[in-house]
Amino acid sequence: MPEDIAQDGSGFATRARIDTTKPHSARFWNYFVGGKDHYKVDREIGDQIKEIFPGLVDVAHTSRRFLGRAVRYLAGEQGVRQFLDVGTGLPTADNTHEVAQRLAPDARIVYVDNDPIVLAHANALLTGVPEGRTAYLDADLYEPEAVLRAAAGTLDLSRPVALMILNTLGHVADYEQARDLVRRLMAGLPSGSHLVISDSTATSEGMIAASEAYNSSGAVPYHVRDVDEIAGFFDGLELVEPGVVRVPQWRPDTDDDDTAATVDAYCGVGRKP
């Protein structure tokens, strides 16, 4: 449990920023995917939401598996060697750098988050193989140009980069602002770069109710959107087949047993021409 976080050497300033009185999306999601980095307040809202809408647990697990498939596609089939993962959340099994560097040991990955509990774990857990590079930025999605400037310390932004924004854009309340942030990040990346997005969607009454319960808990709100709005993030990009689909249906592995799952989360991968 994260009560042990004071022993990780990350510094008093970081620990002082951690609020254990309110649920937090990174810890809440970590609870749903079977991690250990959550507090009582996160488990309580998690259990409440399971009662309202058990399907959110499926969203968490299938979204994680989508991350792995997308990274394997990009590193293995498209030769992408650079990944910018914005809103990475708490480390768990098969993080972006682990998946990418299994296929391409020289891959470079930059994680971006401004959450103190993520920062507290990052240095200890997000370590890559010697051939590549893995870095963590304490930076803000709302400052995309600053994110790109800082990422350039590890990534070569004249070469293609995969921009990963998974289960994060729902925290941006205004849709047009969310689109603008994505556009500004992609504007700083060259042709051949890719955008990878997944987010929960307002595609069932249960998901909408779960979102409302979470938002009333005191946590930073998360807004579920229509599928057309998820697709709108890819305007100007070349969508990779099969397009914007439910997360289990994006290029499933042959042994996937959840391809028919009707989860309330959609995803896509687009290439910058």
Short mmCIF file of C-alpha atoms in Angstrom, two decimals:
data_model
loop_
_atom_site.label_atom_id
_atom_site.label_comp_id
_atom_site.label_asym_id
_atom_site.label_seq_id
_atom_site.Cartn_x
_atom_site.Cartn_y
_atom_site.Cartn_z
CA MET A 1 0.00 0.00 0.00
CA PRO A 2 1.24 3.52 -0.62
CA GLU A 3 1.48 4.21 3.11
CA ASP A 4 5.07 2.99 2.56
CA ILE A 5 5.74 5.77 0.08
CA ALA A 6 7.82 7.78 2.55
CA GLN A 7 10.52 5.12 2.28
CA ASP A 8 11.07 5.47 -1.44
CA GLY A 9 13.48 8.40 -1.23
CA SER A 10 11.49 10.69 -3.48
CA GLY A 11 11.66 13.65 -1.12
CA PHE A 12 9.45 15.42 1.38
CA ALA A 13 8.24 18.00 -1.17
CA THR A 14 6.69 15.32 -3.36
CA ARG A 15 5.15 13.44 -0.45
CA ALA A 16 3.66 16.65 0.93
CA ARG A 17 1.68 17.08 -2.32
CA ILE A 18 -0.10 13.73 -1.88
CA ASP A 19 -3.66 14.20 -0.65
CA THR A 20 -4.96 11.05 1.04
CA THR A 21 -8.32 12.57 2.01
CA LYS A 22 -9.84 12.43 -1.49
CA PRO A 23 -9.90 9.72 -4.15
CA HIS A 24 -7.44 10.11 -6.98
CA SER A 25 -7.78 8.78 -10.50
CA ALA A 26 -4.29 7.21 -10.68
CA ARG A 27 -4.76 5.35 -7.40
CA PHE A 28 -8.39 4.49 -8.18
CA TRP A 29 -7.36 3.00 -11.55
CA ASN A 30 -4.45 1.18 -9.90
CA TYR A 31 -6.96 -0.47 -7.53
CA PHE A 32 -9.10 -1.59 -10.46
CA VAL A 33 -6.18 -3.20 -12.34
CA GLY A 34 -5.02 -5.08 -9.24
CA GLY A 35 -2.17 -2.82 -8.17
CA LYS A 36 -1.06 -2.01 -4.63
CA ASP A 37 -0.69 1.76 -4.77
CA HIS A 38 -3.98 3.03 -3.37
CA TYR A 39 -5.46 4.29 -0.12
CA LYS A 40 -8.63 3.48 1.77
CA VAL A 41 -10.45 6.44 0.21
CA ASP A 42 -9.65 5.12 -3.29
CA ARG A 43 -10.83 1.61 -2.45
CA GLU A 44 -14.05 2.93 -0.94
CA ILE A 45 -15.08 4.85 -4.06
CA GLY A 46 -13.85 1.93 -6.16
CA ASP A 47 -16.08 -0.50 -4.32
CA GLN A 48 -19.01 1.93 -4.52
CA ILE A 49 -18.61 2.21 -8.28
CA LYS A 50 -18.32 -1.56 -8.65
CA GLU A 51 -21.77 -1.76 -7.08
CA ILE A 52 -23.12 0.85 -9.50
CA PHE A 53 -21.33 -0.37 -12.61
CA PRO A 54 -19.12 -3.48 -12.40
CA GLY A 55 -18.21 -2.98 -16.05
CA LEU A 56 -15.71 -0.27 -15.19
CA VAL A 57 -13.32 -2.96 -13.98
CA ASP A 58 -13.46 -4.45 -17.49
CA VAL A 59 -12.71 -1.02 -18.94
CA ALA A 60 -9.59 -0.81 -16.79
CA HIS A 61 -8.28 -4.24 -17.76
CA THR A 62 -9.10 -4.08 -21.47
CA SER A 63 -7.63 -0.58 -21.75
CA ARG A 64 -4.38 -1.86 -20.28
CA ARG A 65 -4.24 -4.67 -22.81
CA PHE A 66 -4.90 -2.17 -25.61
CA LEU A 67 -1.82 -0.23 -24.52
CA GLY A 68 0.30 -3.35 -25.01
CA ARG A 69 -1.14 -4.12 -28.45
CA ALA A 70 -0.73 -0.54 -29.64
CA VAL A 71 2.89 -0.34 -28.51
CA ARG A 72 3.69 -3.71 -30.06
CA TYR A 73 2.12 -2.58 -33.34
CA LEU A 74 4.07 0.67 -33.37
CA ALA A 75 7.42 -0.73 -32.28
CA GLY A 76 7.13 -4.05 -34.09
CA GLU A 77 5.30 -3.23 -37.34
CA GLN A 78 5.92 0.49 -37.81
CA GLY A 79 9.47 0.73 -36.50
CA VAL A 80 8.65 3.50 -34.01
CA ARG A 81 11.46 3.92 -31.50
CA GLN A 82 10.24 6.92 -29.51
CA PHE A 83 7.22 7.16 -27.21
CA LEU A 84 5.80 10.15 -25.34
CA ASP A 85 3.32 8.83 -22.75
CA VAL A 86 1.28 11.73 -21.31
CA GLY A 87 -0.77 11.07 -18.19
CA THR A 88 0.97 7.78 -17.55
CA GLY A 89 -0.59 7.06 -14.16
CA LEU A 90 0.91 4.66 -11.64
CA PRO A 91 3.35 2.05 -12.93
CA THR A 92 2.01 -1.49 -13.12
CA ALA A 93 2.72 -4.55 -15.27
CA ASP A 94 3.66 -4.03 -18.93
CA ASN A 95 4.27 -0.29 -18.92
CA THR A 96 4.96 1.40 -22.25
CA HIS A 97 8.74 1.18 -21.94
CA GLU A 98 8.66 -2.49 -21.00
CA VAL A 99 6.53 -3.46 -23.99
CA ALA A 100 8.51 -1.28 -26.43
CA GLN A 101 11.96 -2.31 -25.24
CA ARG A 102 11.17 -6.02 -25.41
CA LEU A 103 10.82 -5.55 -29.17
CA ALA A 104 13.29 -2.69 -29.61
CA PRO A 105 15.85 -2.40 -26.79
CA ASP A 106 16.99 0.96 -28.19
CA ALA A 107 13.52 2.51 -27.81
CA ARG A 108 13.27 5.79 -25.91
CA ILE A 109 10.29 6.54 -23.71
CA VAL A 110 9.34 9.73 -21.88
CA TYR A 111 6.55 9.57 -19.32
CA VAL A 112 4.69 12.77 -18.44
CA ASP A 113 2.54 13.32 -15.37
CA ASN A 114 2.17 15.96 -12.70
CA ASP A 115 0.71 13.72 -10.03
CA PRO A 116 2.86 13.51 -6.88
CA ILE A 117 2.21 9.84 -6.15
CA VAL A 118 3.20 8.93 -9.71
CA LEU A 119 6.35 11.03 -9.33
CA ALA A 120 7.14 9.30 -6.05
CA HIS A 121 7.15 5.90 -7.76
CA ALA A 122 8.57 6.84 -11.14
CA ASN A 123 12.30 6.82 -10.47
CA ALA A 124 12.15 3.47 -8.73
CA LEU A 125 9.86 1.64 -11.14
CA LEU A 126 10.22 3.19 -14.59
CA THR A 127 13.70 1.95 -15.39
CA GLY A 128 14.50 0.66 -18.85
CA VAL A 129 17.16 -1.48 -20.50
CA PRO A 130 20.69 -0.07 -21.00
CA GLU A 131 20.34 0.16 -24.79
CA GLY A 132 17.41 2.58 -24.61
CA ARG A 133 16.39 5.49 -22.45
CA THR A 134 13.46 6.00 -20.10
CA ALA A 135 12.70 9.35 -18.50
CA TYR A 136 9.95 10.88 -16.38
CA LEU A 137 8.79 14.51 -16.61
CA ASP A 138 6.90 16.25 -13.83
CA ALA A 139 4.93 18.31 -16.34
CA ASP A 140 1.39 19.36 -17.21
CA LEU A 141 -0.81 18.35 -20.15
CA TYR A 142 -2.17 21.92 -20.12
CA GLU A 143 1.27 23.20 -21.19
CA PRO A 144 1.95 21.16 -24.34
CA GLU A 145 4.79 23.30 -25.66
CA ALA A 146 6.60 23.00 -22.33
CA VAL A 147 6.07 19.23 -22.41
CA LEU A 148 7.62 19.04 -25.87
CA ARG A 149 10.59 21.20 -24.90
CA ALA A 150 11.32 19.01 -21.90
CA ALA A 151 10.79 15.77 -23.83
CA ALA A 152 13.38 16.93 -26.37
CA GLY A 153 16.01 16.27 -23.72
CA THR A 154 15.44 12.54 -24.28
CA LEU A 155 13.63 12.25 -27.62
CA ASP A 156 14.73 13.42 -31.07
CA LEU A 157 11.66 15.38 -32.16
CA SER A 158 12.86 15.45 -35.76
CA ARG A 159 12.08 11.72 -35.91
CA PRO A 160 8.69 10.00 -35.48
CA VAL A 161 7.24 9.79 -31.99
CA ALA A 162 4.22 7.87 -30.71
CA LEU A 163 2.14 10.18 -28.52
CA MET A 164 0.21 8.08 -25.99
CA ILE A 165 -2.70 9.70 -24.11
CA LEU A 166 -4.61 6.90 -22.43
CA ASN A 167 -7.56 7.42 -20.07
CA THR A 168 -6.45 11.00 -19.47
CA LEU A 169 -8.34 13.41 -21.74
CA GLY A 170 -11.55 12.86 -19.78
CA HIS A 171 -10.02 15.05 -17.09
CA VAL A 172 -10.21 18.02 -19.47
CA ALA A 173 -13.75 19.24 -19.01
CA ASP A 174 -14.03 21.31 -22.18
CA TYR A 175 -13.95 19.18 -25.32
CA GLU A 176 -12.57 21.89 -27.60
CA GLN A 177 -9.80 22.57 -25.12
CA ALA A 178 -8.97 18.87 -25.05
CA ARG A 179 -8.81 18.81 -28.86
CA ASP A 180 -6.59 21.88 -28.85
CA LEU A 181 -4.16 20.31 -26.40
CA VAL A 182 -3.89 17.21 -28.59
CA ARG A 183 -3.39 19.34 -31.72
CA ARG A 184 -0.63 21.37 -30.07
CA LEU A 185 1.22 18.26 -28.96
CA MET A 186 0.96 16.67 -32.40
CA ALA A 187 2.03 19.94 -34.06
CA GLY A 188 5.42 19.57 -32.41
CA LEU A 189 5.96 16.06 -33.82
CA PRO A 190 7.10 15.24 -37.36
CA SER A 191 5.45 13.32 -40.17
CA GLY A 192 5.28 9.61 -39.39
CA SER A 193 4.43 10.21 -35.75
CA HIS A 194 1.38 8.49 -34.28
CA LEU A 195 -1.35 9.44 -31.83
CA VAL A 196 -2.71 6.73 -29.51
CA ILE A 197 -5.83 7.52 -27.46
CA SER A 198 -8.24 5.55 -25.32
CA ASP A 199 -10.93 6.93 -23.03
CA SER A 200 -14.10 5.89 -21.27
CA THR A 201 -17.24 6.77 -23.20
CA ALA A 202 -20.83 7.75 -22.43
CA THR A 203 -22.13 4.64 -24.16
CA SER A 204 -24.25 3.19 -21.37
CA GLU A 205 -26.34 4.41 -18.47
CA GLY A 206 -24.08 2.46 -16.14
CA MET A 207 -20.93 4.24 -17.26
CA ILE A 208 -22.62 7.64 -17.02
CA ALA A 209 -23.78 6.81 -13.48
CA ALA A 210 -20.31 5.62 -12.53
CA SER A 211 -18.79 8.84 -13.84
CA GLU A 212 -21.28 10.92 -11.87
CA ALA A 213 -20.53 8.97 -8.68
CA TYR A 214 -16.79 9.39 -9.15
CA ASN A 215 -17.10 13.10 -9.87
CA SER A 216 -19.17 13.66 -6.73
CA SER A 217 -16.53 11.97 -4.55
CA GLY A 218 -14.27 15.03 -4.37
CA ALA A 219 -11.78 13.64 -6.89
CA VAL A 220 -10.68 15.61 -9.94
CA PRO A 221 -13.64 15.04 -12.30
CA TYR A 222 -13.47 12.68 -15.26
CA HIS A 223 -15.88 13.39 -18.12
CA VAL A 224 -17.02 10.54 -20.35
CA ARG A 225 -17.61 11.54 -23.98
CA ASP A 226 -19.48 10.39 -27.06
CA VAL A 227 -17.70 8.11 -29.51
CA ASP A 228 -17.78 10.84 -32.20
CA GLU A 229 -15.85 13.10 -29.85
CA ILE A 230 -13.16 10.45 -29.35
CA ALA A 231 -12.91 10.17 -33.13
CA GLY A 232 -12.56 13.95 -33.37
CA PHE A 233 -9.17 13.82 -31.67
CA PHE A 234 -7.84 12.14 -34.82
CA ASP A 235 -8.92 14.85 -37.27
CA GLY A 236 -6.15 15.46 -39.79
CA LEU A 237 -4.51 12.11 -39.10
CA GLU A 238 -4.62 8.82 -41.02
CA LEU A 239 -6.55 6.37 -38.87
CA VAL A 240 -4.97 2.95 -38.57
CA GLU A 241 -7.40 0.07 -39.19
CA PRO A 242 -9.82 -0.77 -37.66
CA GLY A 243 -10.32 2.90 -36.79
CA VAL A 244 -11.98 4.13 -33.61
CA VAL A 245 -13.46 1.08 -31.90
CA ARG A 246 -14.12 -0.38 -28.47
CA VAL A 247 -10.78 -1.12 -26.83
CA PRO A 248 -10.99 -4.95 -27.01
CA GLN A 249 -11.64 -4.75 -30.76
CA TRP A 250 -8.49 -2.86 -31.75
CA ARG A 251 -6.24 -5.44 -33.43
CA PRO A 252 -6.94 -8.17 -30.86
CA ASP A 253 -4.42 -10.94 -30.30
CA THR A 254 -5.48 -14.38 -31.47
CA ASP A 255 -5.77 -15.61 -27.88
CA ASP A 256 -7.75 -12.62 -26.58
CA ASP A 257 -10.90 -13.79 -24.82
CA ASP A 258 -12.49 -10.35 -24.39
CA THR A 259 -12.96 -9.29 -28.02
CA ALA A 260 -16.74 -9.49 -27.68
CA ALA A 261 -16.80 -7.49 -24.46
CA THR A 262 -19.11 -4.48 -24.70
CA VAL A 263 -16.93 -2.16 -22.68
CA ASP A 264 -17.64 1.57 -22.46
CA ALA A 265 -14.26 2.70 -23.71
CA TYR A 266 -13.08 3.49 -27.24
CA CYS A 267 -9.64 3.85 -28.72
CA GLY A 268 -7.75 4.55 -31.90
CA VAL A 269 -4.34 5.04 -33.46
CA GLY A 270 -3.68 7.70 -36.07
CA ARG A 271 -0.62 8.50 -38.17
CA LYS A 272 0.50 12.04 -38.95
CA PRO A 273 0.93 12.38 -42.73
#
